[in-house]
Every structure is written in C-alpha cells, then in structure tokens.
Amino acid sequence: MSLDKVIMDINKIEKKYSNLTRFNRDLINVNPLQTAGRLTPEAKRSMLEFGDGYSVCDYCKGTLEKIENPPIKSFVEEDFPNFIGSDYSRITHGAREGNARVMKAMTKLGDSIIVDGNAHYSTIVSAQAAGLKIIRVPAGDDPGRILNVEDYIPLIEKYNPSLILLTYPDGTVGNLPDAKRLGEIAKQKNVPYLINGAYAIGRMPINMTELGADFIVGSGHKSMASSGPVGILGFNEKYKDQITEASETYPNKELGCIGCSVRGAPLITMMASFPTIVKRVQNWDEEVAKARWFSEEMETLGMRQMGEKPHNHDLMQFITEPFYEISKIHPHKRGFLYKALKSEGIVGLKHGLTKSMKISTYGTSRNNLQKVLDTFSTLLDQYSN
Ligand SMILES: *Cc1c(COP(=O)(O)O)cnc(C)c1O
C-alpha cells in the first residue's frame, strides 16, 4: 500500500470518528435503559479525571478491590455492602457479568437453575453459557404477567436446582414480585438465591439480607448514574469461598472476574455518583407516585398499562392500540410517533413501534412528563376520527 493511500484513509477515518456527537442530552428522555444511567455532575468531572486507560491502577498492588487511592477498597468492602445489605461485594462489568459470575461459581455443567418467567435474555444466555438446564417459573398471562413465587416450590422439589434466580423488577413490564417470600422459601429448601436487581439498585431502597437473598447484582450504567459498563455483585458470608475462589497460580487474582474487572473510568463514575445514589433512593415513594399518575393519564388517553396495578416501579409498558390505528393512516406510517415526539424534544421511544411502548418516568419532572402526555393527546386529537 502506498503512503498516499494511507494518508487518504486517515483523512476519511478522521472525518468519521474524530468528532462523535450525540443528541442534546437536555432533551426529555423516557428510555427505561437510560433514565437512571445519566451521569451526575460529579461523575462527569471524574470521567475526565480518570478517562485514561488503566487510570485506577496507579497504586494497585495486584488486586483492584484493595486499591486505597482512589478509595475502591472502602467502596467495595464497606460502603456498597452497607448500602445493599450484603456482607461483601465485587465490581463487575454489569448485571449480566454478575449473574454469570454467580452461576459459574455455584454450579457444575449440567446442573439445573430455576429462573422467573420474566427473566432478562442475558440471564438465559448466561445460564446457557454455563451449560445449565434452565427451568422457568411461568409468569401469569398478559397484561399483568404477575409472578407467584410459591410456584418455585414444586419446581425446586422436582429439579433440585443449584441456584434460583429472581428478576426484581423484570425489565419488560416492571413488576416487583414477592422477593422476601422467595427468600423464606430458599432458606427452607436450602437453595442459593440470586436477585437480579439491574432495575432496582440505585433507583429504590433494597436490602439483600432483608429479602433473604444470598447474592444480588446491580447495573451501574442502568440504575446508578454511571457511564459503564460497570456493575456490582453483593453476596453473603455463606458463599464467600465459592464466589472469591482465586487462581492457584496467582493467589491475588480471582477466577470469577478473570483476575480483574473494571480498571478505569466507568468504576470511577459509579463511585462519584454514589453519594447521589444513596440520597436519591430515599425519594423512591415520589418516583412511584409519579409513575402511577403518568399511568393513569395514559389510560385516560386509551392506552393500557401492562404489569402490576397500581404499579410499583418507574419502568412501564403500555399497549398503545390508538397509536397503532393512527399508524395505518398517517403519512409517516409507523414512524409517525417517533418523529412527532422528536420534534417536541422528546426521545427514547423505539422508532417504528406503535403497538406498545416502554416508558420510564424516572428522574423526569411532572412538567416534562405532562409535555409527553400533551404530545400524545394532540396526536390523538389530530388523527382519531
Ligand atoms: C438491563 C438488564 C440487564 C443487563 O444489564 P447490564 O448491566 O447491561 O448487563 C440484566 N437484567 C435485567 C433485568 C435488565 O433489565
């Protein structure tokens, strides 16, 4: 290849990659994946400070979780466990990596795992990657999809699983099943119990010990105002040895994270946002009240909320039949809703989806949510006959 060619290619890739931008982050965003992952000012500052690769490793003596500057050690050993009611914690790259770590540590190839019918796809994929037999506890019919945790009992008796998992809440309709009751069941049956709290930790108060769980995972980029990928795994004394098993060759390197996990800025953003996280979960009742108000207004417009009613979480899915009807006659077809919202400064709905939508009201003011409702209402007035 000639030098000229290389220089031309560099111009091209510079043009493409050197000035990446995103939509204005001040827009109203209702995407459930994103509402609680937006950075705090503290996290934004820390991201610049620690943006360089391996930036947290200046004073590392071989184990990430023992680093004292920045204070990763006290975060992992004291402050985060206190926050979620666990004995110990470990940094992960996200909720899925936490789930996968527990599965790998607690099971052997061919073992059974029981998971709720509303489990996230990554739970299923993790179990498949670990070579597990997956048994699902069916959730109820639409639109409620209510899970009765008593249904775990006969399946535990039948399959003698190495682990049971509950998604709390699930990421589809935002239901919060009776995690505490499942904790009692797990104890009675002496089966290790993992809570997937990807949509819980960082949004709402949650305590692993109170719920009777042995493990809990959270997602920094989903629910803890972190850039990610980053997450947390909490666990209790009982299974410490399994979770923290180290390499025979390198005794300060744990197997479950391949020796080290998040070695840079994403972890620092989670730590920088931690004070805000601790404070904001105290505001959960207002978040729930706001979600319920929004849901009622949506139903007044002819939409139907799925999942528990009244709802107990900011993540909601609505059946939006009236919008589907409009999409059949609108010049922009299925894209009409996305376009109409965008022009009002509202983002976060999946383009082309009109039959149903997932919305999170987390951290968005009632005024801004009213603007979303007004935009919906105007569209309905314009195109319904
Ligand atoms: C988003 C989500 C995940 C994945 O979270 P990551 O931190 O990105 O791995 C897992 N489970 C549930 C229930 C989720 O909603």
mmCIF file of C-alpha atoms and ligand atoms in Angstrom:
data_model
loop_
_atom_site.group_PDB
_atom_site.id
_atom_site.type_symbol
_atom_site.label_atom_id
_atom_site.label_comp_id
_atom_site.label_asym_id
_atom_site.label_seq_id
_atom_site.Cartn_x
_atom_site.Cartn_y
_atom_site.Cartn_z
ATOM 1 C CA MET A 1 0.000 0.000 0.000
ATOM 2 C CA SER A 2 1.389 3.431 -0.892
ATOM 3 C CA LEU A 3 1.798 6.189 1.685
ATOM 4 C CA ASP A 4 -0.702 8.335 -0.260
ATOM 5 C CA LYS A 5 -3.311 5.707 0.196
ATOM 6 C CA VAL A 6 -2.692 5.550 3.932
ATOM 7 C CA ILE A 7 -2.985 9.342 4.257
ATOM 8 C CA MET A 8 -6.229 9.377 2.301
ATOM 9 C CA ASP A 9 -7.628 6.676 4.535
ATOM 10 C CA ILE A 10 -6.644 8.620 7.614
ATOM 11 C CA ASN A 11 -8.498 11.685 6.373
ATOM 12 C CA LYS A 12 -11.524 9.551 5.849
ATOM 13 C CA ILE A 13 -11.443 7.921 9.241
ATOM 14 C CA GLU A 14 -10.707 11.220 10.942
ATOM 15 C CA LYS A 15 -13.768 12.702 9.363
ATOM 16 C CA LYS A 16 -15.790 9.759 10.517
ATOM 17 C CA TYR A 17 -14.531 9.282 14.064
ATOM 18 C CA SER A 18 -12.826 12.406 15.373
ATOM 19 C CA ASN A 19 -15.905 14.397 16.290
ATOM 20 C CA LEU A 20 -18.502 11.954 17.532
ATOM 21 C CA THR A 21 -21.577 13.618 18.987
ATOM 22 C CA ARG A 22 -24.908 12.608 20.368
ATOM 23 C CA PHE A 23 -28.294 14.300 20.525
ATOM 24 C CA ASN A 24 -28.557 17.131 23.000
ATOM 25 C CA ARG A 25 -28.730 15.436 26.366
ATOM 26 C CA ASP A 26 -31.135 18.077 27.669
ATOM 27 C CA LEU A 27 -33.973 16.547 25.700
ATOM 28 C CA ILE A 28 -36.727 14.780 27.621
ATOM 29 C CA ASN A 29 -35.691 11.131 27.618
ATOM 30 C CA VAL A 30 -38.103 8.348 28.569
ATOM 31 C CA ASN A 31 -35.978 5.369 27.545
ATOM 32 C CA PRO A 32 -36.002 2.940 30.512
ATOM 33 C CA LEU A 33 -32.452 1.872 29.702
ATOM 34 C CA GLN A 34 -31.227 5.417 30.094
ATOM 35 C CA THR A 35 -33.244 7.407 32.627
ATOM 36 C CA ALA A 36 -31.271 6.329 35.723
ATOM 37 C CA GLY A 37 -27.913 5.987 33.999
ATOM 38 C CA ARG A 38 -27.488 9.682 33.268
ATOM 39 C CA LEU A 39 -24.352 10.989 34.898
ATOM 40 C CA THR A 40 -24.243 13.281 37.899
ATOM 41 C CA PRO A 41 -22.034 16.408 37.603
ATOM 42 C CA GLU A 42 -19.577 14.664 39.945
ATOM 43 C CA ALA A 43 -19.401 11.641 37.653
ATOM 44 C CA LYS A 44 -18.851 13.854 34.614
ATOM 45 C CA ARG A 45 -15.907 15.544 36.285
ATOM 46 C CA SER A 46 -14.422 12.240 37.428
ATOM 47 C CA MET A 47 -14.755 10.830 33.948
ATOM 48 C CA LEU A 48 -12.351 13.427 32.571
ATOM 49 C CA GLU A 49 -10.003 12.946 35.513
ATOM 50 C CA PHE A 50 -9.880 9.164 35.054
ATOM 51 C CA GLY A 51 -10.504 8.891 31.332
ATOM 52 C CA ASP A 52 -7.065 7.482 30.533
ATOM 53 C CA GLY A 53 -6.708 3.738 30.239
ATOM 54 C CA TYR A 54 -5.933 1.800 33.432
ATOM 55 C CA SER A 55 -6.241 5.110 35.306
ATOM 56 C CA VAL A 56 -7.268 3.453 38.579
ATOM 57 C CA CYS A 57 -4.113 1.331 38.648
ATOM 58 C CA ASP A 58 -1.619 3.976 39.831
ATOM 59 C CA TYR A 59 -1.426 2.480 43.315
ATOM 60 C CA CYS A 60 -2.563 -1.088 42.624
ATOM 61 C CA LYS A 61 -0.690 -3.822 44.435
ATOM 62 C CA GLY A 62 -2.305 -6.595 42.461
ATOM 63 C CA THR A 63 -5.990 -6.560 43.388
ATOM 64 C CA LEU A 64 -8.435 -3.924 42.121
ATOM 65 C CA GLU A 65 -10.654 -4.179 45.182
ATOM 66 C CA LYS A 66 -7.735 -3.451 47.510
ATOM 67 C CA ILE A 67 -6.794 -0.113 45.921
ATOM 68 C CA GLU A 68 -6.965 2.673 48.509
ATOM 69 C CA ASN A 69 -6.393 5.648 46.192
ATOM 70 C CA PRO A 70 -8.925 6.159 44.648
ATOM 71 C CA PRO A 71 -10.886 4.620 47.551
ATOM 72 C CA ILE A 72 -12.047 1.440 45.802
ATOM 73 C CA LYS A 73 -11.271 -0.698 48.847
ATOM 74 C CA SER A 74 -13.635 1.106 51.211
ATOM 75 C CA PHE A 75 -16.286 1.352 48.472
ATOM 76 C CA VAL A 76 -16.235 -2.398 47.883
ATOM 77 C CA GLU A 77 -15.617 -3.555 51.445
ATOM 78 C CA GLU A 78 -17.781 -1.152 53.442
ATOM 79 C CA ASP A 79 -19.871 1.467 51.747
ATOM 80 C CA PHE A 80 -21.532 -0.517 48.992
ATOM 81 C CA PRO A 81 -22.238 -3.594 51.131
ATOM 82 C CA ASN A 82 -23.822 -1.286 53.730
ATOM 83 C CA PHE A 83 -25.962 0.269 51.030
ATOM 84 C CA ILE A 84 -27.356 -3.036 49.723
ATOM 85 C CA GLY A 85 -27.227 -5.102 52.907
ATOM 86 C CA SER A 86 -24.659 -7.662 51.783
ATOM 87 C CA ASP A 87 -21.586 -8.980 53.609
ATOM 88 C CA TYR A 88 -19.285 -8.487 50.631
ATOM 89 C CA SER A 89 -19.257 -7.009 47.157
ATOM 90 C CA ARG A 90 -17.300 -7.168 43.930
ATOM 91 C CA ILE A 91 -17.138 -4.832 40.947
ATOM 92 C CA THR A 92 -18.431 -6.311 37.687
ATOM 93 C CA HIS A 93 -18.887 -5.028 34.150
ATOM 94 C CA GLY A 94 -22.651 -5.041 34.568
ATOM 95 C CA ALA A 95 -25.597 -7.022 35.833
ATOM 96 C CA ARG A 96 -25.118 -9.827 33.347
ATOM 97 C CA GLU A 97 -21.489 -10.353 34.327
ATOM 98 C CA GLY A 98 -22.591 -10.506 37.975
ATOM 99 C CA ASN A 99 -25.220 -13.132 37.185
ATOM 100 C CA ALA A 100 -22.739 -15.086 35.083
ATOM 101 C CA ARG A 101 -20.142 -14.981 37.857
ATOM 102 C CA VAL A 102 -22.589 -16.404 40.408
ATOM 103 C CA MET A 103 -23.794 -19.100 38.023
ATOM 104 C CA LYS A 104 -20.278 -20.162 37.180
ATOM 105 C CA ALA A 105 -19.250 -20.255 40.838
ATOM 106 C CA MET A 106 -22.322 -22.061 42.160
ATOM 107 C CA THR A 107 -22.983 -24.689 39.505
ATOM 108 C CA LYS A 108 -21.427 -27.523 37.544
ATOM 109 C CA LEU A 109 -22.058 -28.318 33.917
ATOM 110 C CA GLY A 110 -25.498 -29.881 33.509
ATOM 111 C CA ASP A 111 -26.918 -28.592 36.830
ATOM 112 C CA SER A 112 -30.372 -27.044 36.958
ATOM 113 C CA ILE A 113 -31.213 -23.416 37.628
ATOM 114 C CA ILE A 114 -34.712 -22.069 38.244
ATOM 115 C CA VAL A 115 -35.482 -18.567 36.979
ATOM 116 C CA ASP A 116 -38.646 -16.485 36.785
ATOM 117 C CA GLY A 117 -40.639 -16.360 33.575
ATOM 118 C CA ASN A 118 -39.945 -12.627 33.231
ATOM 119 C CA ALA A 119 -36.156 -13.087 33.336
ATOM 120 C CA HIS A 120 -33.946 -10.936 31.113
ATOM 121 C CA TYR A 121 -32.491 -12.509 27.989
ATOM 122 C CA SER A 122 -28.996 -12.157 29.429
ATOM 123 C CA THR A 123 -29.970 -14.412 32.333
ATOM 124 C CA ILE A 124 -30.899 -17.146 29.896
ATOM 125 C CA VAL A 125 -27.757 -16.605 27.830
ATOM 126 C CA SER A 126 -25.574 -16.679 30.989
ATOM 127 C CA ALA A 127 -27.134 -19.960 32.048
ATOM 128 C CA GLN A 128 -26.641 -21.389 28.580
ATOM 129 C CA ALA A 129 -23.012 -20.255 28.566
ATOM 130 C CA ALA A 130 -22.524 -22.068 31.882
ATOM 131 C CA GLY A 131 -24.089 -25.233 30.425
ATOM 132 C CA LEU A 132 -27.065 -25.225 32.764
ATOM 133 C CA LYS A 133 -30.509 -26.687 32.423
ATOM 134 C CA ILE A 134 -32.941 -23.765 32.674
ATOM 135 C CA ILE A 135 -36.320 -24.153 34.314
ATOM 136 C CA ARG A 136 -38.623 -21.176 34.110
ATOM 137 C CA VAL A 137 -41.365 -20.394 36.605
ATOM 138 C CA PRO A 138 -44.167 -19.178 34.352
ATOM 139 C CA ALA A 139 -45.477 -15.667 34.968
ATOM 140 C CA GLY A 140 -49.207 -15.015 34.643
ATOM 141 C CA ASP A 141 -50.964 -14.048 31.423
ATOM 142 C CA ASP A 142 -50.877 -10.645 29.762
ATOM 143 C CA PRO A 143 -51.378 -7.879 30.585
ATOM 144 C CA GLY A 144 -50.370 -8.494 34.230
ATOM 145 C CA ARG A 145 -47.566 -11.048 33.856
ATOM 146 C CA ILE A 146 -47.781 -11.490 37.624
ATOM 147 C CA LEU A 147 -45.343 -13.994 39.091
ATOM 148 C CA ASN A 148 -46.373 -16.093 42.089
ATOM 149 C CA VAL A 149 -43.180 -17.039 43.908
ATOM 150 C CA GLU A 150 -44.936 -20.019 45.550
ATOM 151 C CA ASP A 151 -44.665 -21.629 42.124
ATOM 152 C CA TYR A 152 -40.922 -22.042 42.733
ATOM 153 C CA ILE A 153 -41.630 -24.667 45.437
ATOM 154 C CA PRO A 154 -42.759 -27.652 43.327
ATOM 155 C CA LEU A 155 -40.018 -26.918 40.785
ATOM 156 C CA ILE A 156 -37.327 -26.782 43.473
ATOM 157 C CA GLU A 157 -38.600 -30.129 44.773
ATOM 158 C CA LYS A 158 -38.667 -31.648 41.315
ATOM 159 C CA TYR A 159 -35.348 -30.386 39.910
ATOM 160 C CA ASN A 160 -33.135 -29.853 42.971
ATOM 161 C CA PRO A 161 -31.509 -26.756 41.421
ATOM 162 C CA SER A 162 -28.044 -25.435 42.325
ATOM 163 C CA LEU A 163 -29.384 -21.884 42.219
ATOM 164 C CA ILE A 164 -32.655 -19.976 41.963
ATOM 165 C CA LEU A 165 -32.883 -16.510 40.440
ATOM 166 C CA LEU A 166 -35.493 -13.779 40.655
ATOM 167 C CA THR A 167 -35.587 -10.708 38.411
ATOM 168 C CA TYR A 168 -36.583 -7.801 40.636
ATOM 169 C CA PRO A 169 -38.109 -5.975 38.906
ATOM 170 C CA ASP A 170 -38.204 -7.518 35.448
ATOM 171 C CA GLY A 171 -37.159 -5.296 32.568
ATOM 172 C CA THR A 172 -40.266 -5.824 30.449
ATOM 173 C CA VAL A 173 -43.268 -4.755 32.499
ATOM 174 C CA GLY A 174 -41.544 -3.614 35.714
ATOM 175 C CA ASN A 175 -43.183 -6.000 38.206
ATOM 176 C CA LEU A 176 -41.810 -6.433 41.717
ATOM 177 C CA PRO A 177 -42.660 -9.967 42.820
ATOM 178 C CA ASP A 178 -42.528 -11.074 46.466
ATOM 179 C CA ALA A 179 -38.744 -11.377 46.758
ATOM 180 C CA LYS A 180 -38.894 -11.657 50.537
ATOM 181 C CA ARG A 181 -41.227 -14.634 50.450
ATOM 182 C CA LEU A 182 -38.918 -16.297 47.951
ATOM 183 C CA GLY A 183 -36.113 -15.683 50.446
ATOM 184 C CA GLU A 184 -38.053 -17.726 53.031
ATOM 185 C CA ILE A 185 -38.622 -20.471 50.502
ATOM 186 C CA ALA A 186 -34.936 -20.507 49.572
ATOM 187 C CA LYS A 187 -33.994 -20.823 53.214
ATOM 188 C CA GLN A 188 -36.473 -23.658 53.866
ATOM 189 C CA LYS A 189 -35.274 -25.540 50.813
ATOM 190 C CA ASN A 190 -31.645 -24.641 51.439
ATOM 191 C CA VAL A 191 -31.081 -23.436 47.871
ATOM 192 C CA PRO A 192 -28.812 -20.495 46.967
ATOM 193 C CA TYR A 193 -30.866 -17.469 45.913
ATOM 194 C CA LEU A 194 -29.773 -14.732 43.487
ATOM 195 C CA ILE A 195 -31.680 -11.488 42.914
ATOM 196 C CA ASN A 196 -31.149 -9.672 39.638
ATOM 197 C CA GLY A 197 -31.597 -6.048 40.709
ATOM 198 C CA ALA A 198 -30.480 -4.351 37.491
ATOM 199 C CA TYR A 199 -33.539 -2.083 37.655
ATOM 200 C CA ALA A 200 -33.540 -1.831 41.459
ATOM 201 C CA ILE A 201 -30.139 -0.976 42.936
ATOM 202 C CA GLY A 202 -29.604 2.781 42.564
ATOM 203 C CA ARG A 203 -33.275 3.593 41.998
ATOM 204 C CA MET A 204 -35.102 2.198 45.029
ATOM 205 C CA PRO A 205 -34.182 1.104 48.551
ATOM 206 C CA ILE A 206 -33.257 -2.580 48.512
ATOM 207 C CA ASN A 207 -31.577 -4.779 51.104
ATOM 208 C CA MET A 208 -30.263 -8.222 50.224
ATOM 209 C CA THR A 209 -30.349 -9.564 53.774
ATOM 210 C CA GLU A 210 -33.889 -8.323 54.430
ATOM 211 C CA LEU A 211 -35.028 -10.091 51.289
ATOM 212 C CA GLY A 212 -33.270 -13.288 52.344
ATOM 213 C CA ALA A 213 -31.092 -13.499 49.244
ATOM 214 C CA ASP A 214 -27.551 -14.855 49.075
ATOM 215 C CA PHE A 215 -26.493 -12.805 46.058
ATOM 216 C CA ILE A 216 -27.658 -9.618 44.394
ATOM 217 C CA VAL A 217 -26.498 -7.919 41.217
ATOM 218 C CA GLY A 218 -26.869 -4.336 40.060
ATOM 219 C CA SER A 219 -26.080 -2.371 36.923
ATOM 220 C CA GLY A 220 -24.159 0.906 37.150
ATOM 221 C CA HIS A 221 -24.989 2.171 33.668
ATOM 222 C CA LYS A 222 -28.660 1.274 34.025
ATOM 223 C CA SER A 223 -29.506 2.418 37.523
ATOM 224 C CA MET A 224 -26.530 4.097 39.203
ATOM 225 C CA ALA A 225 -25.745 7.204 37.145
ATOM 226 C CA SER A 226 -22.586 5.622 35.719
ATOM 227 C CA SER A 227 -21.020 5.627 32.298
ATOM 228 C CA GLY A 228 -20.494 1.883 32.348
ATOM 229 C CA PRO A 229 -20.007 -0.834 31.561
ATOM 230 C CA VAL A 230 -19.966 -1.354 35.294
ATOM 231 C CA GLY A 231 -21.990 -3.158 37.915
ATOM 232 C CA ILE A 232 -21.883 -4.652 41.346
ATOM 233 C CA LEU A 233 -22.270 -8.084 42.890
ATOM 234 C CA GLY A 234 -23.237 -8.403 46.548
ATOM 235 C CA PHE A 235 -23.005 -11.736 48.375
ATOM 236 C CA ASN A 236 -23.076 -13.146 51.870
ATOM 237 C CA GLU A 237 -20.590 -14.920 54.095
ATOM 238 C CA LYS A 238 -22.091 -18.330 53.370
ATOM 239 C CA TYR A 239 -20.915 -18.478 49.764
ATOM 240 C CA LYS A 240 -17.841 -16.285 50.032
ATOM 241 C CA ASP A 241 -15.397 -19.072 49.241
ATOM 242 C CA GLN A 242 -17.180 -20.085 46.042
ATOM 243 C CA ILE A 243 -17.504 -16.513 44.750
ATOM 244 C CA THR A 244 -13.984 -15.389 45.612
ATOM 245 C CA GLU A 245 -12.047 -18.510 44.638
ATOM 246 C CA ALA A 246 -8.596 -17.453 43.408
ATOM 247 C CA SER A 247 -6.218 -18.778 40.789
ATOM 248 C CA GLU A 248 -3.809 -21.423 42.059
ATOM 249 C CA THR A 249 -1.082 -19.741 40.057
ATOM 250 C CA TYR A 250 -1.913 -16.144 41.028
ATOM 251 C CA PRO A 251 -3.438 -16.145 44.522
ATOM 252 C CA ASN A 252 -4.498 -12.477 44.438
ATOM 253 C CA LYS A 253 -6.418 -12.948 41.189
ATOM 254 C CA GLU A 254 -9.982 -14.220 41.484
ATOM 255 C CA LEU A 255 -11.281 -16.630 38.867
ATOM 256 C CA GLY A 256 -14.755 -15.102 38.650
ATOM 257 C CA CYS A 257 -13.504 -11.855 37.099
ATOM 258 C CA ILE A 258 -10.530 -13.335 35.222
ATOM 259 C CA GLY A 259 -8.263 -11.638 37.726
ATOM 260 C CA CYS A 260 -9.551 -8.088 37.449
ATOM 261 C CA SER A 261 -12.755 -6.292 36.467
ATOM 262 C CA VAL A 262 -13.373 -2.613 35.701
ATOM 263 C CA ARG A 263 -9.985 -0.969 35.533
ATOM 264 C CA GLY A 264 -10.834 2.614 34.697
ATOM 265 C CA ALA A 265 -13.327 5.448 34.324
ATOM 266 C CA PRO A 266 -16.624 3.504 34.437
ATOM 267 C CA LEU A 267 -15.945 2.390 38.008
ATOM 268 C CA ILE A 268 -14.933 5.901 38.994
ATOM 269 C CA THR A 269 -18.194 7.328 37.662
ATOM 270 C CA MET A 270 -20.130 4.813 39.773
ATOM 271 C CA MET A 271 -18.160 5.833 42.857
ATOM 272 C CA ALA A 272 -18.522 9.560 42.108
ATOM 273 C CA SER A 273 -22.301 9.154 41.750
ATOM 274 C CA PHE A 274 -22.598 7.002 44.866
ATOM 275 C CA PRO A 275 -23.483 9.847 47.295
ATOM 276 C CA THR A 276 -26.270 10.938 44.934
ATOM 277 C CA ILE A 277 -27.434 7.343 44.624
ATOM 278 C CA VAL A 278 -27.592 6.909 48.396
ATOM 279 C CA LYS A 279 -29.678 10.083 48.637
ATOM 280 C CA ARG A 280 -31.944 9.538 45.677
ATOM 281 C CA VAL A 281 -33.270 6.131 46.683
ATOM 282 C CA GLN A 282 -34.898 7.949 49.624
ATOM 283 C CA ASN A 283 -37.068 9.676 47.038
ATOM 284 C CA TRP A 284 -38.499 6.404 45.728
ATOM 285 C CA ASP A 285 -42.065 6.944 47.016
ATOM 286 C CA GLU A 286 -42.348 10.096 44.915
ATOM 287 C CA GLU A 287 -40.950 8.249 41.868
ATOM 288 C CA VAL A 288 -43.625 5.573 42.292
ATOM 289 C CA ALA A 289 -46.367 8.160 42.819
ATOM 290 C CA LYS A 290 -45.259 9.912 39.621
ATOM 291 C CA ALA A 291 -45.265 6.661 37.653
ATOM 292 C CA ARG A 292 -48.788 5.891 38.878
ATOM 293 C CA TRP A 293 -50.014 9.348 37.935
ATOM 294 C CA PHE A 294 -48.456 9.002 34.467
ATOM 295 C CA SER A 295 -50.030 5.578 34.036
ATOM 296 C CA GLU A 296 -53.486 6.886 34.952
ATOM 297 C CA GLU A 297 -53.130 9.729 32.458
ATOM 298 C CA MET A 298 -52.048 7.270 29.757
ATOM 299 C CA GLU A 299 -55.093 5.115 30.421
ATOM 300 C CA THR A 300 -57.307 8.176 30.140
ATOM 301 C CA LEU A 301 -55.859 8.551 26.635
ATOM 302 C CA GLY A 302 -56.911 4.988 25.801
ATOM 303 C CA MET A 303 -53.585 3.225 26.458
ATOM 304 C CA ARG A 304 -53.353 0.155 28.671
ATOM 305 C CA GLN A 305 -50.604 -0.338 31.230
ATOM 306 C CA MET A 306 -49.186 -3.828 31.496
ATOM 307 C CA GLY A 307 -47.857 -5.365 34.695
ATOM 308 C CA GLU A 308 -48.863 -4.718 38.283
ATOM 309 C CA LYS A 309 -51.605 -2.185 39.014
ATOM 310 C CA PRO A 310 -51.223 0.079 40.757
ATOM 311 C CA HIS A 311 -47.659 -0.019 39.522
ATOM 312 C CA ASN A 312 -44.684 -0.104 41.884
ATOM 313 C CA HIS A 313 -41.836 0.934 39.588
ATOM 314 C CA ASP A 314 -40.940 3.651 37.081
ATOM 315 C CA LEU A 315 -40.498 1.146 34.248
ATOM 316 C CA MET A 316 -43.801 0.622 32.487
ATOM 317 C CA GLN A 317 -45.008 -0.943 29.308
ATOM 318 C CA PHE A 318 -48.168 0.324 27.651
ATOM 319 C CA ILE A 319 -50.335 -1.221 24.987
ATOM 320 C CA THR A 320 -50.896 1.703 22.641
ATOM 321 C CA GLU A 321 -53.640 0.489 20.345
ATOM 322 C CA PRO A 322 -54.822 4.047 19.458
ATOM 323 C CA PHE A 323 -51.348 4.857 18.078
ATOM 324 C CA TYR A 324 -51.343 1.672 16.062
ATOM 325 C CA GLU A 325 -54.612 2.738 14.478
ATOM 326 C CA ILE A 326 -53.127 6.124 13.570
ATOM 327 C CA SER A 327 -50.028 4.487 12.065
ATOM 328 C CA LYS A 328 -52.266 2.808 9.474
ATOM 329 C CA ILE A 329 -53.422 6.154 8.071
ATOM 330 C CA HIS A 330 -50.586 8.544 8.914
ATOM 331 C CA PRO A 331 -48.303 9.703 6.053
ATOM 332 C CA HIS A 332 -45.232 8.766 8.125
ATOM 333 C CA LYS A 333 -46.703 5.308 8.812
ATOM 334 C CA ARG A 334 -45.133 3.539 11.775
ATOM 335 C CA GLY A 335 -42.517 6.262 12.180
ATOM 336 C CA PHE A 336 -45.054 8.989 12.967
ATOM 337 C CA LEU A 337 -44.841 8.728 16.733
ATOM 338 C CA TYR A 338 -41.071 8.884 16.926
ATOM 339 C CA LYS A 339 -40.982 11.882 14.590
ATOM 340 C CA ALA A 340 -43.748 13.749 16.394
ATOM 341 C CA LEU A 341 -42.047 13.286 19.757
ATOM 342 C CA LYS A 342 -38.652 14.221 18.417
ATOM 343 C CA SER A 343 -39.988 17.492 17.113
ATOM 344 C CA GLU A 344 -41.227 18.242 20.646
ATOM 345 C CA GLY A 345 -37.827 17.446 22.141
ATOM 346 C CA ILE A 346 -38.830 14.037 23.471
ATOM 347 C CA VAL A 347 -36.653 10.985 22.843
ATOM 348 C CA GLY A 348 -36.352 7.408 23.994
ATOM 349 C CA LEU A 349 -39.146 5.603 22.200
ATOM 350 C CA LYS A 350 -38.215 2.847 19.798
ATOM 351 C CA HIS A 351 -38.558 4.043 16.221
ATOM 352 C CA GLY A 352 -41.354 2.295 14.374
ATOM 353 C CA LEU A 353 -43.025 0.799 17.425
ATOM 354 C CA THR A 354 -46.641 1.859 17.777
ATOM 355 C CA LYS A 355 -48.472 -1.145 19.236
ATOM 356 C CA SER A 356 -46.751 -0.940 22.588
ATOM 357 C CA MET A 357 -44.092 1.156 24.247
ATOM 358 C CA LYS A 358 -41.823 1.003 27.248
ATOM 359 C CA ILE A 359 -41.519 4.221 29.207
ATOM 360 C CA SER A 360 -39.626 5.150 32.337
ATOM 361 C CA THR A 361 -40.654 8.195 34.314
ATOM 362 C CA TYR A 362 -37.531 8.055 36.497
ATOM 363 C CA GLY A 363 -35.928 11.405 37.274
ATOM 364 C CA THR A 364 -38.151 13.297 34.835
ATOM 365 C CA SER A 365 -40.230 16.150 36.238
ATOM 366 C CA ARG A 366 -44.010 16.050 36.195
ATOM 367 C CA ASN A 367 -43.922 19.130 33.945
ATOM 368 C CA ASN A 368 -41.848 17.321 31.358
ATOM 369 C CA LEU A 369 -43.959 14.185 31.644
ATOM 370 C CA GLN A 370 -47.023 16.369 31.124
ATOM 371 C CA LYS A 371 -45.412 17.541 27.896
ATOM 372 C CA VAL A 372 -45.127 13.920 26.772
ATOM 373 C CA LEU A 373 -48.790 13.338 27.614
ATOM 374 C CA ASP A 374 -49.837 16.535 25.829
ATOM 375 C CA THR A 375 -47.936 15.478 22.715
ATOM 376 C CA PHE A 376 -49.701 12.120 22.753
ATOM 377 C CA SER A 377 -53.041 13.801 23.314
ATOM 378 C CA THR A 378 -52.548 16.246 20.442
ATOM 379 C CA LEU A 379 -51.694 13.405 18.063
ATOM 380 C CA LEU A 380 -54.802 11.520 19.085
ATOM 381 C CA ASP A 381 -56.970 14.614 18.544
ATOM 382 C CA GLN A 382 -55.453 15.215 15.123
ATOM 383 C CA TYR A 383 -55.737 11.727 13.729
ATOM 384 C CA SER A 384 -58.538 9.934 15.511
ATOM 385 C CA ASN A 385 -61.939 10.222 13.980
HETATM 386 C C1 LIG B 1 -30.709 -4.255 31.599
HETATM 387 C C2 LIG B 1 -30.852 -5.556 32.307
HETATM 388 C C3 LIG B 1 -29.786 -6.442 32.390
HETATM 389 C C4 LIG B 1 -28.466 -6.175 31.744
HETATM 390 O O1 LIG B 1 -27.755 -5.235 32.472
HETATM 391 P P1 LIG B 1 -26.219 -4.990 32.130
HETATM 392 O O2 LIG B 1 -25.718 -4.264 33.326
HETATM 393 O O3 LIG B 1 -26.168 -4.166 30.895
HETATM 394 O O4 LIG B 1 -25.603 -6.327 31.964
HETATM 395 C C5 LIG B 1 -29.967 -7.604 33.085
HETATM 396 N N1 LIG B 1 -31.134 -7.895 33.658
HETATM 397 C C6 LIG B 1 -32.181 -7.060 33.623
HETATM 398 C C7 LIG B 1 -33.450 -7.417 34.307
HETATM 399 C C8 LIG B 1 -32.081 -5.875 32.932
HETATM 400 O O5 LIG B 1 -33.137 -5.066 32.858
#
